[in-house]
Short mmCIF file of C-alpha atoms in Angstrom, two decimals:
data_model
loop_
_atom_site.label_atom_id
_atom_site.label_comp_id
_atom_site.label_asym_id
_atom_site.label_seq_id
_atom_site.Cartn_x
_atom_site.Cartn_y
_atom_site.Cartn_z
CA MET K 1 0.00 0.00 0.00
CA THR K 2 1.49 3.32 -1.10
CA LYS K 3 1.47 6.30 1.19
CA PRO K 4 -0.81 9.17 0.20
CA ARG K 5 0.95 12.13 -1.32
CA TYR K 6 0.12 15.56 0.02
CA LYS K 7 0.56 18.77 -1.90
CA LEU K 8 1.06 22.07 -0.12
CA THR K 9 -1.18 24.82 -1.42
CA ASN K 10 -1.45 28.52 -0.68
CA ASP K 11 -4.68 29.98 0.60
CA GLY K 12 -5.34 33.34 -1.01
CA LEU K 13 -4.34 35.34 -4.06
CA VAL K 14 -0.96 34.44 -5.63
CA ASN K 15 0.85 36.25 -8.42
CA LEU K 16 4.25 34.83 -9.42
CA LEU K 17 5.23 37.84 -11.51
CA SER K 18 4.61 40.45 -8.81
CA GLY K 19 5.54 38.16 -5.91
CA LEU K 20 2.11 38.50 -4.28
CA GLY K 21 1.44 35.61 -1.90
CA THR K 22 4.79 33.93 -2.61
CA GLY K 23 6.73 35.19 0.41
CA LYS K 24 8.61 37.76 -1.67
CA GLY K 25 6.07 40.53 -1.25
CA LYS K 26 6.75 43.15 1.41
CA ARG K 27 3.25 42.87 2.85
CA ASP K 28 3.58 39.11 3.32
CA HIS K 29 5.91 39.68 6.27
CA ASN K 30 3.57 41.95 8.25
CA TYR K 31 2.30 40.45 11.47
CA PHE K 32 1.08 41.56 14.89
CA VAL K 33 2.89 40.89 18.15
CA HIS K 34 1.68 41.07 21.73
CA GLY K 35 2.21 44.39 23.44
CA SER K 36 3.43 44.73 27.00
CA LEU K 37 0.60 44.62 29.52
CA PHE K 38 2.69 45.12 32.64
CA GLY K 39 4.11 48.61 32.21
CA TYR K 40 2.24 51.56 33.65
CA LYS K 41 4.84 54.36 33.62
CA GLU K 42 4.29 55.29 29.97
CA LEU K 43 0.51 55.27 30.47
CA GLU K 44 0.88 57.46 33.54
CA ALA K 45 3.23 59.86 31.74
CA ALA K 46 0.91 60.11 28.75
CA TYR K 47 -2.07 60.85 31.01
CA GLN K 48 -0.12 63.50 32.89
CA THR K 49 1.51 65.32 29.97
CA ASP K 50 -0.73 64.85 26.93
CA TRP K 51 -4.22 66.33 26.80
CA ILE K 52 -5.46 63.90 24.12
CA SER K 53 -4.54 60.94 26.32
CA ARG K 54 -6.33 62.50 29.27
CA GLN K 55 -9.43 63.12 27.14
CA ILE K 56 -9.51 59.52 25.93
CA VAL K 57 -9.41 58.27 29.52
CA ASP K 58 -11.69 60.79 31.23
CA ILE K 59 -14.43 61.57 28.69
CA PRO K 60 -16.17 58.14 28.72
CA ALA K 61 -15.78 57.92 32.51
CA ASP K 62 -17.29 61.38 32.93
CA ASP K 63 -20.14 60.62 30.52
CA MET K 64 -20.95 57.33 32.25
CA THR K 65 -21.44 59.16 35.56
CA ARG K 66 -22.38 62.68 34.43
CA GLU K 67 -26.18 62.39 34.67
CA TRP K 68 -25.90 59.61 37.27
CA ARG K 69 -29.03 57.58 38.13
CA THR K 70 -32.53 57.74 39.61
CA ILE K 71 -33.13 55.50 42.63
CA LYS K 72 -36.60 53.97 42.73
CA CYS K 73 -37.84 52.69 46.06
CA GLN K 74 -39.86 53.88 49.02
CA ASP K 75 -36.79 55.11 50.95
CA ALA K 76 -35.05 56.67 47.95
CA ASP K 77 -34.44 59.99 49.75
CA GLU K 78 -32.55 58.33 52.61
CA ILE K 79 -30.44 56.32 50.15
CA ARG K 80 -29.57 59.45 48.17
CA LYS K 81 -28.44 61.19 51.35
CA GLU K 82 -26.11 58.30 52.15
CA GLU K 83 -24.90 58.32 48.55
CA ASP K 84 -24.02 61.99 48.88
CA ARG K 85 -22.34 61.47 52.26
CA LEU K 86 -20.05 58.77 50.87
CA ASN K 87 -19.46 60.73 47.64
CA VAL K 88 -20.36 57.64 45.62
CA GLN K 89 -20.69 59.38 42.25
CA SER K 90 -17.21 60.91 42.44
CA CYS K 91 -15.65 57.64 43.67
CA VAL K 92 -17.20 55.64 40.83
CA ASN K 93 -16.03 58.26 38.33
CA GLU K 94 -12.46 58.02 39.65
CA ALA K 95 -12.56 54.22 39.63
CA LEU K 96 -13.73 54.24 36.00
CA SER K 97 -10.91 56.60 35.00
CA TRP K 98 -8.22 54.41 36.59
CA SER K 99 -9.72 51.26 35.10
CA ARG K 100 -9.57 52.86 31.65
CA LEU K 101 -6.01 54.10 32.22
CA PHE K 102 -4.44 51.08 33.95
CA GLY K 103 -6.83 48.24 33.12
CA GLY K 104 -8.44 47.97 36.53
CA SER K 105 -9.29 49.68 39.79
CA ALA K 106 -11.13 48.96 43.03
CA ILE K 107 -13.20 50.69 45.69
CA LEU K 108 -12.59 49.71 49.32
CA PRO K 109 -15.43 50.48 51.78
CA ILE K 110 -14.12 51.17 55.27
CA THR K 111 -16.33 49.34 57.80
CA ASN K 112 -15.93 47.68 61.20
CA GLN K 113 -15.40 44.22 59.68
CA ASP K 114 -12.04 42.44 59.83
CA PHE K 115 -10.07 42.98 56.61
CA GLU K 116 -8.49 39.51 56.72
CA LYS K 117 -11.86 37.73 56.86
CA PRO K 118 -14.44 37.49 54.04
CA PHE K 119 -16.68 40.53 53.86
CA ARG K 120 -20.33 40.07 54.91
CA PRO K 121 -22.62 42.67 53.25
CA ASP K 122 -25.62 41.33 55.19
CA MET K 123 -23.86 42.26 58.44
CA VAL K 124 -23.48 45.96 57.57
CA LYS K 125 -25.39 48.11 60.03
CA LYS K 126 -26.94 51.52 59.55
CA GLY K 127 -24.25 54.22 59.31
CA GLU K 128 -21.40 51.67 59.49
CA VAL K 129 -19.66 52.62 56.24
CA GLN K 130 -17.20 55.36 57.16
CA ARG K 131 -15.80 56.22 53.72
CA LEU K 132 -14.89 54.82 50.31
CA LEU K 133 -11.27 54.60 49.11
CA VAL K 134 -10.33 54.27 45.43
CA PHE K 135 -7.21 52.42 44.25
CA ASP K 136 -5.86 51.58 40.81
CA ARG K 137 -4.75 48.03 40.07
CA TRP K 138 -1.06 48.83 40.60
CA ASP K 139 -1.81 49.94 44.17
CA LEU K 140 -2.95 46.39 45.00
CA ILE K 141 -0.27 43.72 45.52
CA PRO K 142 -1.78 40.24 44.95
CA HIS K 143 -1.21 37.24 47.26
CA SER K 144 -2.28 33.57 47.13
CA ILE K 145 -3.78 33.20 43.65
CA ASN K 146 -6.88 30.97 43.81
CA THR K 147 -6.11 27.98 41.57
CA TRP K 148 -7.96 25.35 43.62
CA ASP K 149 -11.63 26.42 43.69
CA VAL K 150 -13.02 26.49 40.17
CA LEU K 151 -16.51 27.47 41.35
CA ALA K 152 -15.32 30.48 43.33
CA GLU K 153 -15.95 33.94 41.94
CA ASN K 154 -12.25 34.79 42.27
CA TYR K 155 -10.97 31.71 40.44
CA LEU K 156 -7.48 32.46 39.01
CA GLN K 157 -7.55 35.73 40.94
CA PRO K 158 -5.85 36.71 44.20
CA GLU K 159 -7.25 35.55 47.51
CA PHE K 160 -5.69 38.48 49.39
CA TYR K 161 -4.27 41.90 48.56
CA THR K 162 -1.94 44.26 50.34
CA LEU K 163 -1.75 47.93 49.52
CA TYR K 164 1.43 49.27 47.91
CA GLN K 165 4.05 49.83 50.63
CA GLY K 166 1.60 48.46 53.20
CA SER K 167 1.47 45.29 55.28
CA GLN K 168 -2.25 44.82 56.05
CA LYS K 169 -3.67 41.79 54.23
CA ILE K 170 -7.16 42.41 52.85
CA HIS K 171 -9.49 39.66 51.67
CA TRP K 172 -10.60 40.05 48.06
CA THR K 173 -14.30 40.31 49.01
CA HIS K 174 -13.68 43.73 50.59
CA PHE K 175 -12.85 45.23 47.18
CA ILE K 176 -15.35 46.28 44.52
CA ARG K 177 -13.44 45.69 41.30
CA PHE K 178 -13.76 47.75 38.11
CA VAL K 179 -12.19 45.83 35.23
CA GLY K 180 -10.74 47.54 32.14
CA THR K 181 -11.28 46.62 28.51
CA LYS K 182 -11.79 42.99 27.57
CA LEU K 183 -8.82 40.64 27.19
CA PRO K 184 -8.57 37.05 25.92
CA ARG K 185 -8.72 34.51 28.72
CA ARG K 186 -5.02 33.54 28.56
CA GLN K 187 -3.92 37.15 28.96
CA ARG K 188 -6.58 37.82 31.58
CA VAL K 189 -5.09 35.01 33.69
CA LEU K 190 -1.67 36.68 33.50
CA MET K 191 -3.25 39.92 34.69
CA GLN K 192 -4.91 38.27 37.75
CA GLY K 193 -8.33 38.95 36.28
CA TRP K 194 -7.75 42.60 35.40
CA GLY K 195 -8.46 43.98 31.94
CA ASP K 196 -6.42 46.08 29.52
CA SER K 197 -5.94 49.82 29.36
CA ALA K 198 -8.24 51.67 26.97
CA LEU K 199 -5.39 54.11 26.31
CA ARG K 200 -2.80 51.49 25.33
CA LYS K 201 -4.27 50.79 21.90
CA CYS K 202 -4.30 54.53 21.12
CA LEU K 203 -0.73 55.38 22.16
CA GLN K 204 0.92 54.88 18.78
CA ASP K 205 -1.73 56.95 17.01
CA ILE K 206 -1.36 59.68 19.64
CA LYS K 207 2.41 59.72 19.14
CA ASP K 208 1.94 60.04 15.37
CA THR K 209 -0.51 62.91 15.81
CA VAL K 210 1.66 64.78 18.30
CA SER K 211 4.70 64.31 16.04
CA ALA K 212 2.72 65.56 13.04
CA LYS K 213 1.56 68.60 14.98
CA GLY K 214 5.14 69.31 16.07
CA GLY K 215 6.37 68.98 12.51
CA ILE K 216 3.71 71.38 11.28
CA ALA K 217 4.71 73.87 13.97
CA GLU K 218 8.33 73.65 12.79
CA LEU K 219 7.22 74.25 9.21
CA MET K 220 5.27 77.31 10.29
CA GLN K 221 8.44 78.76 11.80
CA SER K 222 10.20 78.47 8.44
CA ALA K 223 7.23 79.11 6.18
CA ASN K 224 8.89 82.26 4.78
CA VAL K 225 12.53 82.10 3.68
CA ASP K 226 14.55 85.09 2.44
CA VAL K 227 16.76 84.31 -0.57
CA ILE K 228 19.48 86.84 -1.48
CA THR K 229 21.16 86.63 -4.86
CA ARG K 230 24.66 88.12 -4.92
CA GLU K 231 27.06 88.21 -7.83
CA GLY K 232 30.54 86.77 -7.23
CA LEU K 233 29.55 84.98 -4.00
CA SER K 234 31.37 81.78 -4.91
CA GLU K 235 34.57 83.73 -5.69
CA GLU K 236 34.40 85.54 -2.36
CA LEU K 237 34.07 82.23 -0.53
CA THR K 238 37.30 81.00 -2.11
CA THR K 239 39.23 84.02 -0.79
CA ASP K 240 38.64 83.28 2.91
CA GLN K 241 35.91 85.90 3.33
CA GLU K 242 33.35 83.57 4.92
CA SER K 243 33.41 85.39 8.26
CA LYS K 244 32.79 88.77 6.62
CA ILE K 245 29.91 87.37 4.56
CA ILE K 246 28.36 85.82 7.65
CA GLU K 247 28.77 89.09 9.56
CA ARG K 248 27.25 91.01 6.64
CA TYR K 249 24.02 88.99 6.57
CA THR K 250 23.82 88.76 10.36
CA ILE K 251 23.59 92.55 10.36
CA PHE K 252 20.99 92.25 7.59
CA ASP K 253 18.81 89.97 9.73
CA GLN K 254 19.17 92.22 12.77
CA MET K 255 18.15 95.32 10.82
CA LYS K 256 15.15 93.56 9.34
CA SER K 257 14.10 92.37 12.77
CA ILE K 258 14.69 95.63 14.69
CA ILE K 259 13.73 98.39 12.27
CA ASN K 260 11.89 96.28 9.67
CA THR K 261 14.29 97.41 6.93
CA ALA K 262 16.25 95.31 4.43
CA LEU K 263 19.56 96.96 3.45
CA LEU K 264 21.05 95.56 0.23
CA ASP K 265 24.03 96.37 -1.98
CA GLY K 266 23.55 97.38 -5.58
CA ASP K 267 24.33 93.95 -6.99
CA GLU K 268 22.15 92.06 -4.47
CA LYS K 269 18.60 90.87 -5.05
CA LEU K 270 16.11 89.82 -2.33
CA ASP K 271 13.41 87.22 -2.95
CA ARG K 272 11.02 85.64 -0.41
CA LEU K 273 10.01 82.01 -0.81
CA THR K 274 6.81 80.82 0.89
CA LEU K 275 6.20 77.15 1.64
CA ASN K 276 2.92 75.72 0.39
CA LEU K 277 1.19 74.28 3.49
CA SER K 278 -2.21 73.72 1.89
CA GLY K 279 -1.96 69.92 2.13
CA VAL K 280 -0.90 69.82 5.77
CA ALA K 281 -4.30 70.41 7.43
CA PRO K 282 -6.05 67.42 5.77
CA ILE K 283 -3.26 65.14 7.00
CA LEU K 284 -3.77 66.31 10.57
CA ASP K 285 -7.55 65.89 10.17
CA ASN K 286 -7.01 62.28 9.11
CA PHE K 287 -4.89 61.66 12.20
CA MET K 288 -7.69 63.10 14.35
CA VAL K 289 -10.28 60.83 12.73
CA TRP K 290 -7.98 57.82 13.23
CA ILE K 291 -7.54 58.58 16.94
CA SER K 292 -11.28 59.10 17.29
CA GLY K 293 -11.93 55.64 15.90
CA ALA K 294 -9.34 54.04 18.19
CA ALA K 295 -10.77 55.81 21.24
CA GLU K 296 -14.41 55.13 20.24
CA ILE K 297 -15.22 58.80 20.82
CA PRO K 298 -16.61 61.12 18.08
CA VAL K 299 -14.29 63.84 16.81
CA THR K 300 -16.80 66.47 17.90
CA ARG K 301 -16.65 65.17 21.49
CA LEU K 302 -12.95 64.30 21.68
CA PHE K 303 -11.50 67.43 20.07
CA GLY K 304 -14.43 69.84 20.51
CA GLU K 305 -14.48 70.40 16.77
CA ALA K 306 -17.66 71.40 14.94
CA ALA K 307 -19.08 68.86 12.50
CA LYS K 308 -18.01 69.35 8.89
CA GLY K 309 -20.11 69.01 5.76
CA LEU K 310 -23.34 70.42 4.37
CA ASN K 311 -26.06 70.57 7.07
CA ALA K 312 -23.85 68.51 9.39
CA THR K 313 -24.60 69.00 13.09
CA GLY K 314 -22.84 66.01 14.66
CA GLU K 315 -25.99 65.07 16.63
CA GLY K 316 -26.19 61.68 14.93
CA ASP K 317 -22.64 60.82 15.98
CA LEU K 318 -23.32 61.96 19.54
CA LYS K 319 -26.51 59.91 19.78
CA ASN K 320 -24.65 56.80 18.61
CA TYR K 321 -21.90 57.58 21.11
CA TYR K 322 -24.40 58.01 23.94
CA ASP K 323 -25.99 54.68 22.99
CA SER K 324 -22.52 53.14 23.33
CA ILE K 325 -22.11 54.79 26.75
CA ARG K 326 -25.47 53.40 27.87
CA SER K 327 -24.34 49.93 26.77
CA LYS K 328 -21.13 50.34 28.80
CA GLN K 329 -23.16 51.41 31.82
CA THR K 330 -25.07 48.15 31.57
CA SER K 331 -22.11 45.87 30.83
CA HIS K 332 -19.35 47.55 32.89
CA LEU K 333 -21.08 49.41 35.70
CA ASP K 334 -24.17 47.47 36.75
CA ARG K 335 -22.24 44.57 38.27
CA PRO K 336 -19.88 46.57 40.52
CA MET K 337 -22.71 48.96 41.35
CA SER K 338 -24.87 46.07 42.56
CA VAL K 339 -22.07 45.05 44.95
CA LEU K 340 -21.60 48.63 46.12
CA ASP K 341 -25.34 49.14 46.59
CA GLU K 342 -25.57 46.07 48.82
CA ILE K 343 -23.22 47.89 51.20
CA MET K 344 -24.30 51.50 50.72
CA VAL K 345 -28.06 50.85 50.99
CA ARG K 346 -27.63 48.81 54.18
CA SER K 347 -25.53 51.62 55.62
CA ALA K 348 -28.36 54.04 54.78
CA LEU K 349 -31.34 51.98 55.99
CA GLY K 350 -29.97 49.08 58.01
CA ASN K 351 -31.44 46.58 55.54
CA MET K 352 -31.81 45.93 51.80
CA PRO K 353 -35.40 46.70 50.69
CA ASP K 354 -37.04 44.34 48.22
CA ASP K 355 -38.29 47.18 46.02
CA TYR K 356 -34.84 48.75 45.53
CA ASN K 357 -34.04 49.57 41.90
CA TYR K 358 -32.51 52.35 39.83
CA ASP K 359 -32.39 53.62 36.25
CA TRP K 360 -29.51 55.39 34.53
CA ASN K 361 -30.55 58.88 33.51
CA ARG K 362 -30.43 59.61 29.81
CA LEU K 363 -27.28 61.27 28.51
CA TYR K 364 -28.69 63.10 25.53
CA GLN K 365 -30.34 66.32 26.69
CA PRO K 366 -33.07 67.39 24.22
CA ASN K 367 -33.87 71.05 23.72
CA ARG K 368 -37.24 72.55 24.67
CA LYS K 369 -38.68 72.02 21.20
CA GLU K 370 -37.76 68.33 21.21
CA GLU K 371 -39.19 67.89 24.71
CA ALA K 372 -42.46 69.57 23.71
CA GLU K 373 -42.77 67.38 20.60
CA ALA K 374 -42.11 64.21 22.61
CA LYS K 375 -44.73 65.16 25.24
CA LYS K 376 -47.24 65.93 22.49
CA ILE K 377 -46.71 62.51 20.90
CA GLU K 378 -47.10 60.77 24.27
CA ALA K 379 -50.29 62.71 25.03
CA GLU K 380 -51.78 61.88 21.62
CA THR K 381 -50.90 58.21 22.12
CA ASP K 382 -52.64 58.18 25.51
CA VAL K 383 -55.78 59.76 24.01
CA ILE K 384 -55.90 57.17 21.21
CA LEU K 385 -55.47 54.26 23.63
CA LEU K 386 -58.08 55.71 26.01
CA ASP K 387 -60.62 56.17 23.22
CA ALA K 388 -59.98 52.62 22.02
CA GLY K 389 -60.49 51.27 25.52
CA VAL K 390 -57.06 49.68 25.60
CA ILE K 391 -56.06 51.48 28.80
CA GLY K 392 -57.90 53.36 31.51
CA ARG K 393 -57.25 56.73 33.11
CA SER K 394 -55.40 55.05 35.96
CA HIS K 395 -52.86 53.49 33.56
CA ALA K 396 -52.05 56.87 32.00
CA MET K 397 -51.84 58.50 35.43
CA ARG K 398 -49.46 55.84 36.72
CA ARG K 399 -47.17 56.33 33.72
CA LEU K 400 -47.11 60.10 34.25
CA GLU K 401 -46.31 59.59 37.92
CA SER K 402 -43.56 57.05 37.23
CA ASP K 403 -42.01 59.43 34.67
CA GLU K 404 -42.18 62.16 37.35
CA VAL K 405 -44.30 64.39 35.11
CA TYR K 406 -47.14 64.70 37.64
CA GLN K 407 -47.50 63.75 41.28
CA TYR K 408 -50.91 62.72 42.63
CA GLU K 409 -52.08 62.48 46.21
CA ASP K 410 -51.88 59.09 47.87
CA GLY K 411 -54.79 56.82 46.99
CA VAL K 412 -56.16 58.93 44.11
CA ILE K 413 -55.01 56.54 41.39
CA ASP K 414 -56.19 53.52 43.40
CA GLN K 415 -59.70 55.00 43.75
CA ILE K 416 -59.90 55.70 40.02
CA GLU K 417 -58.69 52.17 39.28
CA GLN K 418 -61.38 50.68 41.55
CA SER K 419 -64.10 52.74 39.88
CA GLU K 420 -62.86 51.57 36.47
CA ASP K 421 -63.06 47.95 37.61
CA LEU K 422 -66.63 48.44 38.88
CA SER K 423 -67.70 50.10 35.62
CA LEU K 424 -66.69 47.00 33.68
CA GLY K 425 -69.43 45.01 35.42
CA ARG K 426 -69.30 41.26 35.73
CA VAL K 427 -69.04 38.68 32.97
CA GLU K 428 -72.35 36.87 32.22
CA ARG K 429 -73.07 33.86 30.06
CA PRO K 430 -75.37 34.64 27.11
CA SER K 431 -78.86 33.12 26.94
CA GLY K 432 -78.08 31.26 23.71
CA GLY K 433 -77.08 28.09 25.57
CA GLU K 434 -74.06 26.48 27.12
CA ASP K 435 -72.53 25.58 23.76
CA ASP K 436 -72.28 29.22 22.66
CA ASP K 437 -68.69 30.39 23.03
CA GLY K 438 -69.61 34.09 22.91
CA PHE K 439 -69.97 36.25 25.99
CA THR K 440 -70.94 39.81 26.87
CA LEU K 441 -69.99 42.32 29.52
#
């Protein structure tokens, strides 16, 4: 029995004449390599010294917490007071910024519970939370990585932390973790469960843009060049008169700068050459668009630049961006906020009410005309549904109250709802017989 013969084939377009797909093409040797995930000094320096880097980190964090949330429960006022006392909104904003810059951060509630033992949210008493401390991931030194309990929430993550330059061991359950951008599982294990920096993927584009801006600034300094034509210059240079020539035109520059006068000899001619910089601005605009795509922030929001184009307002880009922020609130914020609320609400009330809930406030702020049009559409919809008998007055009133448009006295809506139920009457069988499937009210 003969062995099967295998033939190696190339997958893709191949051109022997041009070298495409044969290993001789220049593009065939392009490939990506893993970047360093463990350095933070360059990220910190970029955030401190470059305004674009700071914008990329802070803008989404600010937008995710700018309008904050509306707490919905019977004791919402007491919870909001505790939220203000602990400065929760500012702490969450800071934690989001450090998670975007370094790939992770954590909030540590200071309570009376032992740091070295697992934290018990159900044991938090009213007023027990003293303050909230925010740390970035490099402030937390990991200890005892959990590799034995697959079912534990901190599997392949540290069991204990110590603070940088500290000695107190803190159990992982005391920290409320904010994880950075998503990483593949193998790299996430190396990072002890932390994510990646949102700024890291933008650094090279930021460097290119800053370099381009610096180059343009240098060109602007030399945009106008004076050219002096002088007969016999080459002969004078051969007779060791370089120093006199240099001194001559140094005086020329000084006179032009001080008294705005150009003094020339009879055989000299002055011309001014101007560099053509008309193609420079579009290049910088392309860099800005590229950074905007890498940062997932519209150009109008990142650079504060007005939208370009006929009838362009930029509102469509902002609405799409705000939809993305709302998605991040749901996917990145809801989980750590649920852990934080278990502690903060118990510190406010002494227990966790069953009716506790909250909604993120909308980011897009409509103008008065848009608000009036939206209210008109809602009112017309209510009238149509009321006339069709689909809903009753009580349903419309409850919606207006839940949207905080109107507030009714206690029991008013319940009385109207009871009267609506009585007006429906009771269901009776028709006189046509038991086999008739029809019925009347």
